[in-house]
Coordinates of C-alpha atoms in Angstrom, one line a residue:
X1 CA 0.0 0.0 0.0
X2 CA 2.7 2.6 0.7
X3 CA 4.7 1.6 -1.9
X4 CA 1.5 2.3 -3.9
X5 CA 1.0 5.8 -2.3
X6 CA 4.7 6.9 -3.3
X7 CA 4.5 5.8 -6.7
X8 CA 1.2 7.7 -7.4
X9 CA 3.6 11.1 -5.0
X10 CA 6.4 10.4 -7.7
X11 CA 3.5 10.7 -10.8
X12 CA 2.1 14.0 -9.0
X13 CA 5.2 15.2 -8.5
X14 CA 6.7 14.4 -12.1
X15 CA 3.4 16.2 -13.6
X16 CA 3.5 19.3 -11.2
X17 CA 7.4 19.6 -13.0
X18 CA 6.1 19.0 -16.6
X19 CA 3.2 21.8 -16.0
X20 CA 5.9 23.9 -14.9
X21 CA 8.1 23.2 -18.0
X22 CA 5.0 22.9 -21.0
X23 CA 1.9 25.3 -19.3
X24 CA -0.8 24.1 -17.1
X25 CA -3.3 21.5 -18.3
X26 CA -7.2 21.6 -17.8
X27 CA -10.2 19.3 -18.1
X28 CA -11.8 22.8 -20.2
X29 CA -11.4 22.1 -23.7
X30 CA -10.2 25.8 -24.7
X31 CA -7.9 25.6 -27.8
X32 CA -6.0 28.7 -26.2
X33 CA -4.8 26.7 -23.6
X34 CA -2.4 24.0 -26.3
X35 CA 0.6 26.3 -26.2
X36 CA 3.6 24.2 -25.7
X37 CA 6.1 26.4 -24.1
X38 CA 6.6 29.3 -22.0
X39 CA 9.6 32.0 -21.8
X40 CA 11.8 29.8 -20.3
X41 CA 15.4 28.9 -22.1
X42 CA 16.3 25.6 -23.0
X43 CA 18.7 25.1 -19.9
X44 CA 15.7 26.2 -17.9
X45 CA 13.2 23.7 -19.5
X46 CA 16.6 21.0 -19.6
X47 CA 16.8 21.7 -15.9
X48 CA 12.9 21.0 -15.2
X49 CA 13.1 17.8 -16.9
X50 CA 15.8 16.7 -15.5
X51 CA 14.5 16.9 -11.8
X52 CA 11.3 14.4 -12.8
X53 CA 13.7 12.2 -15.1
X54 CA 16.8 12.6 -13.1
X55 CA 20.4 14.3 -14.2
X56 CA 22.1 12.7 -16.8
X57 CA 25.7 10.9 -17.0
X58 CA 28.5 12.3 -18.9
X59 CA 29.9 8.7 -19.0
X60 CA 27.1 7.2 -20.5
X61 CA 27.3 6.1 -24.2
X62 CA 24.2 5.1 -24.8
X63 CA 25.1 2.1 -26.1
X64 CA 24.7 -0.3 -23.4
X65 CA 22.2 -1.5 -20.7
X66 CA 22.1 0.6 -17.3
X67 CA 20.7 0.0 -14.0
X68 CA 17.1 1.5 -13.4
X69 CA 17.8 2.6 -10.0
X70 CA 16.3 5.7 -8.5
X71 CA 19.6 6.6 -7.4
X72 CA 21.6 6.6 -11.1
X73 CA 18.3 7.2 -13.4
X74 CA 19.2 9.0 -16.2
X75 CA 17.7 12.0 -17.7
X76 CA 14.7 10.2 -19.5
X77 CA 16.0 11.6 -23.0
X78 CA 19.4 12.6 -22.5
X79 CA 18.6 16.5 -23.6
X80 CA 21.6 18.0 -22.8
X81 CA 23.7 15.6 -25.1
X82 CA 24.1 15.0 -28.9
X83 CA 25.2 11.3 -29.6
X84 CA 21.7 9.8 -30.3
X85 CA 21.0 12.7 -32.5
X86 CA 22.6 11.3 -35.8
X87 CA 19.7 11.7 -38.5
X88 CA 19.5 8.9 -41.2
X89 CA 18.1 10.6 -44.5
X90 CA 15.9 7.3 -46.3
X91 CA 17.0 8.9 -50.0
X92 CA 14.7 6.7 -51.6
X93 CA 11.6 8.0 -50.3
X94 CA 11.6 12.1 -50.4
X95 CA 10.8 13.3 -46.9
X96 CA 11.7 10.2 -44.6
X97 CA 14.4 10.8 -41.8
X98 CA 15.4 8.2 -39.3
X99 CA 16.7 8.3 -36.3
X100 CA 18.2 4.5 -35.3
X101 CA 19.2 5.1 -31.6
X102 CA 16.4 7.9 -30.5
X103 CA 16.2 5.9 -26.9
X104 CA 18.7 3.9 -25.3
X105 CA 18.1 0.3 -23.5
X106 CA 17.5 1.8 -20.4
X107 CA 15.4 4.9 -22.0
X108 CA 13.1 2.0 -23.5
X109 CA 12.6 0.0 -20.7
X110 CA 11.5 3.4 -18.7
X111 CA 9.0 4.1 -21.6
X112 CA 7.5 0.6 -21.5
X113 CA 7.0 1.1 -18.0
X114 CA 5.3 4.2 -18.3
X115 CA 2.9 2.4 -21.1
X116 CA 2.1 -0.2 -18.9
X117 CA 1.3 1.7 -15.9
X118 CA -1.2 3.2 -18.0
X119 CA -3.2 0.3 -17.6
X120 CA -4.5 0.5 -21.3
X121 CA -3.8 -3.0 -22.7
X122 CA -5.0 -4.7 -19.7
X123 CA -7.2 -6.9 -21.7
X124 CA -6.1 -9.3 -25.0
X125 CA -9.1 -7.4 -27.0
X126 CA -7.8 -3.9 -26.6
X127 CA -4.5 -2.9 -28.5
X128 CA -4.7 0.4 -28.9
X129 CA -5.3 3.7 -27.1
X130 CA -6.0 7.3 -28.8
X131 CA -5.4 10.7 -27.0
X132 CA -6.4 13.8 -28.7
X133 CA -5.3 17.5 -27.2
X134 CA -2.2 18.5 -26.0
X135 CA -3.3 18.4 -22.4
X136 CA -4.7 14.9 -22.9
X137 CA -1.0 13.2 -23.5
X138 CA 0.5 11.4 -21.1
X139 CA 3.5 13.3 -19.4
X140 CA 6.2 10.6 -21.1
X141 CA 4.3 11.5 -24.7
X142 CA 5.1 15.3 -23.9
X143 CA 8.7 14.5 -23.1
X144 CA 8.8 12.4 -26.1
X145 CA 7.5 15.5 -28.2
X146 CA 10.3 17.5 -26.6
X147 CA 13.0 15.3 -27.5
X148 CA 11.8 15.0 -30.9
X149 CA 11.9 18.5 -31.3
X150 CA 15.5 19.2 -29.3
X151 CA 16.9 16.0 -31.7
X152 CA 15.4 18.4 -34.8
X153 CA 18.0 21.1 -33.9
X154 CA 21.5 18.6 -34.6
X155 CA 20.2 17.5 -37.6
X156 CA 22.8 18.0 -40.2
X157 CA 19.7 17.7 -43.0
X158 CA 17.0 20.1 -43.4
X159 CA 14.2 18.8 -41.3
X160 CA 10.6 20.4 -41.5
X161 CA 10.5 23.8 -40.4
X162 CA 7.3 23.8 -39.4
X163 CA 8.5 20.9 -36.7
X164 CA 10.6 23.5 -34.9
X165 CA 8.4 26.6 -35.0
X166 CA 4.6 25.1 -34.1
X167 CA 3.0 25.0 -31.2
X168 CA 2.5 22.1 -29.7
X169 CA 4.8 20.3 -31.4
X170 CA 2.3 16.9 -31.9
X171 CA -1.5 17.1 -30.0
X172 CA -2.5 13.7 -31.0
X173 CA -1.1 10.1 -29.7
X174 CA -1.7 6.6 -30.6
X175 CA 0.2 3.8 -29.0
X176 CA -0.6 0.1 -30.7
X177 CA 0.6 -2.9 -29.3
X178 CA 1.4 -5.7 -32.1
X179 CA 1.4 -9.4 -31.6
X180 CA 3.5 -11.8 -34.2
X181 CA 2.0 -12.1 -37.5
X182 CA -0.4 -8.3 -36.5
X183 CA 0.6 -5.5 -38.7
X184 CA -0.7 -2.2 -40.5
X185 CA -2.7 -2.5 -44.5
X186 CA -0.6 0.2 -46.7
X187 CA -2.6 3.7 -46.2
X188 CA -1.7 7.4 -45.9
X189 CA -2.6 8.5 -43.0
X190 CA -5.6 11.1 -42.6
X191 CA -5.5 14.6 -43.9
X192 CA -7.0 15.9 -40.4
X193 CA -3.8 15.6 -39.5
X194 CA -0.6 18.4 -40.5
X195 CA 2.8 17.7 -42.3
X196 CA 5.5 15.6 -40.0
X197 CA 4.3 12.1 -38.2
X198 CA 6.4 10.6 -35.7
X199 CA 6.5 7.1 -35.1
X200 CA 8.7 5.6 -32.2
X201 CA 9.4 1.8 -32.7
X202 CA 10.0 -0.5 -29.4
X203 CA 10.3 -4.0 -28.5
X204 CA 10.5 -6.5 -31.7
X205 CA 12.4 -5.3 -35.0
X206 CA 10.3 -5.2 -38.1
X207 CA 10.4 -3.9 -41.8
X208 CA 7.8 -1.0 -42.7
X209 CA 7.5 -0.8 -46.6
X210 CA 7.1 2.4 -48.2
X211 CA 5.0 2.2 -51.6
X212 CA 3.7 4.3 -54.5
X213 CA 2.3 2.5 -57.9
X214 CA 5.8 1.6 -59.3
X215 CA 8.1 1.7 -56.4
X216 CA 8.6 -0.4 -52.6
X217 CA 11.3 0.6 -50.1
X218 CA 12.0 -1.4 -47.2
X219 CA 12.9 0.5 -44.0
X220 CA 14.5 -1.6 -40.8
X221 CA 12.7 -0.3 -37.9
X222 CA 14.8 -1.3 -34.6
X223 CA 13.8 -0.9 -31.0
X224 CA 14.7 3.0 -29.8
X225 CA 14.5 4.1 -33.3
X226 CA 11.8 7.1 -34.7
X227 CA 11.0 8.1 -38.2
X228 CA 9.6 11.3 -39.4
X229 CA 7.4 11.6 -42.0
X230 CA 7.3 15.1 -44.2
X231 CA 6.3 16.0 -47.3
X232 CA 6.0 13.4 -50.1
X233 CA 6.9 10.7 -47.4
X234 CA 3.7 11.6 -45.4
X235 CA 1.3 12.4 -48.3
X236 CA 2.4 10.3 -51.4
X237 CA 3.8 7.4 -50.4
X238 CA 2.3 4.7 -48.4
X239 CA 3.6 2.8 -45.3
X240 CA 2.5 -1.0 -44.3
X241 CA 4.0 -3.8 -42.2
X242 CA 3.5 -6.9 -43.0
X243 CA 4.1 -9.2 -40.2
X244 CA 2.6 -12.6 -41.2
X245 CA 5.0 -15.7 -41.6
X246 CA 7.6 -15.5 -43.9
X247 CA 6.7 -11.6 -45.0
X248 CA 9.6 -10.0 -42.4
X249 CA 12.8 -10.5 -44.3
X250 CA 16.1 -8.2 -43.9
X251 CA 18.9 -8.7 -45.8
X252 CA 17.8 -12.0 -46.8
X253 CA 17.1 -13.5 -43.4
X254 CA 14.1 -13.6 -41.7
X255 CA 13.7 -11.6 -38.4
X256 CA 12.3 -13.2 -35.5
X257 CA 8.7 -11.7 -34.6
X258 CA 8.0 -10.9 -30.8
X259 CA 5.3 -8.5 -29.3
X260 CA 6.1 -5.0 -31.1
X261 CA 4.4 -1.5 -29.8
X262 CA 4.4 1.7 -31.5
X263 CA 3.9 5.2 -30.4
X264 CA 2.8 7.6 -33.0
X265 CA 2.6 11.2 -32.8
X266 CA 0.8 14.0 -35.2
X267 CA -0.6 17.7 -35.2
X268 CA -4.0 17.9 -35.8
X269 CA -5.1 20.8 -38.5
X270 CA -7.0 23.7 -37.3
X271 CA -10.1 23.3 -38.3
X272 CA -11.4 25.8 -40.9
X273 CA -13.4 28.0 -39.0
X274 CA -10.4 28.2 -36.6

């Protein structure tokens, strides 16, 4: 029971930081209330973060697996450093970015158990959840959003423009959990929804297919990694996974299939009376 009590003080307390660093949130639905930021600097914002995710280690890598105690918790997504930064640009498909080591080990682990503590999946029926608003998302989906953006900013390739200036950065969420042999039919996604999709990979590996009438580009998608979809990438080309028997191939082997869950993130469009 007390262990219960602290972990829902720690949740409160993580929040009451976030609300601090990315405005105040309210059960009102008041489109004025979905700015993202405040006056604050980025050291100022860096150092709000870090208390609810903890400082960071200058000797960490981020290449190998790290304890997940209280004591030596990392900051959740590293902001202040620049290694898991390096963008991927997919040249075959116009518009598609990658970034293979977004979250480390640990940083996945953390995520996953911020997922399940949301208590979503809880029965075998239910595999996915929605949030729409900015002030719906979970805290770790706003940190996510913040990283994304902060990652944006090392990028050696021009990345979206509009990623960096708008506010919120993403005000939608879905988070799917995939069994082996469950995957996603090839579709564009929505038009409700603006230019630059994110789309965090975790658990098992798997191969995404980008298509248009006459061409098909296979993408690896690893565990920690994120794509961004812009421009032709988001609204001509079409993305599928195919995960029954035999259709996973990399390389010419076939990759072993495991539970796989995905966290996507978008911008809604205003709507037109807006």
């Amino acid at each position: 029971m007390r262990d219960e009590e602290e972990e829902e003080e720690e949740e409160l307390n993580q929040k009451a930081v976030l609300e601090q660093v990315f405005g105040h949130s309210s059960d009102d639905e008041d489109d004025n209330d979905d700015e993202m930021f405040d006056s604050d600097s980025d050291c100022d914002i860096a150092y709000k973060l870090e208390q609810v995710f903890g400082p960071s280690s200058d000797e960490d890598d981020g290449s190998g697996d790290r304890s997940d105690s209280d004591s030596d918790y990392d900051n959740f997504y590293n902001l202040d450093k620049t290694y898991n930064c390096e963008w991927e640009c997919i040249s075959e498909v116009k518009g598609l970015w990658m970034l293979r080591n977004f979250l480390s080990i640990s940083q996945q682990s953390r995520l996953l158990s911020s997922i399940e503590s949301e208590k979503w999946f809880t029965e075998p029926s239910i595999n996915q959840a929605m949030r729409f608003g900015f002030k719906n998302l979970p805290y770790w989906a706003i940190s996510l959003s913040f990283s994304i953006r902060h990652c944006s900013s090392f990028s050696k390739y021009q990345l979206p423009p509009n990623l960096m200036q708008r506010e919120p950065i993403f005000d939608q969420m879905i988070t799917n959990v995939y069994q082996p042999g469950e995957g996603i039919c090839p579709h564009i996604d929505l038009l409700r929804f603006e230019d630059a999709i994110a789309i965090v990979s975790l658990e098992s590996s798997c191969v995404m297919h980008f298509t248009t009438e006459t061409q098909r580009v296979p993408v690896l998608l690893t565990p920690g990694s994120l794509i961004l979809m812009f421009g032709d990438a988001r609204y001509v080309w079409k993305h599928e996974i195919n995960r029954k028997p035999g259709f996973q191939m990399w390389n010419g082997e076939l990759l072993n299939q495991s539970k796989r869950t995905s966290i996507t993130l978008r911008k809604l469009s205003p709507s037109p009376s807006s």
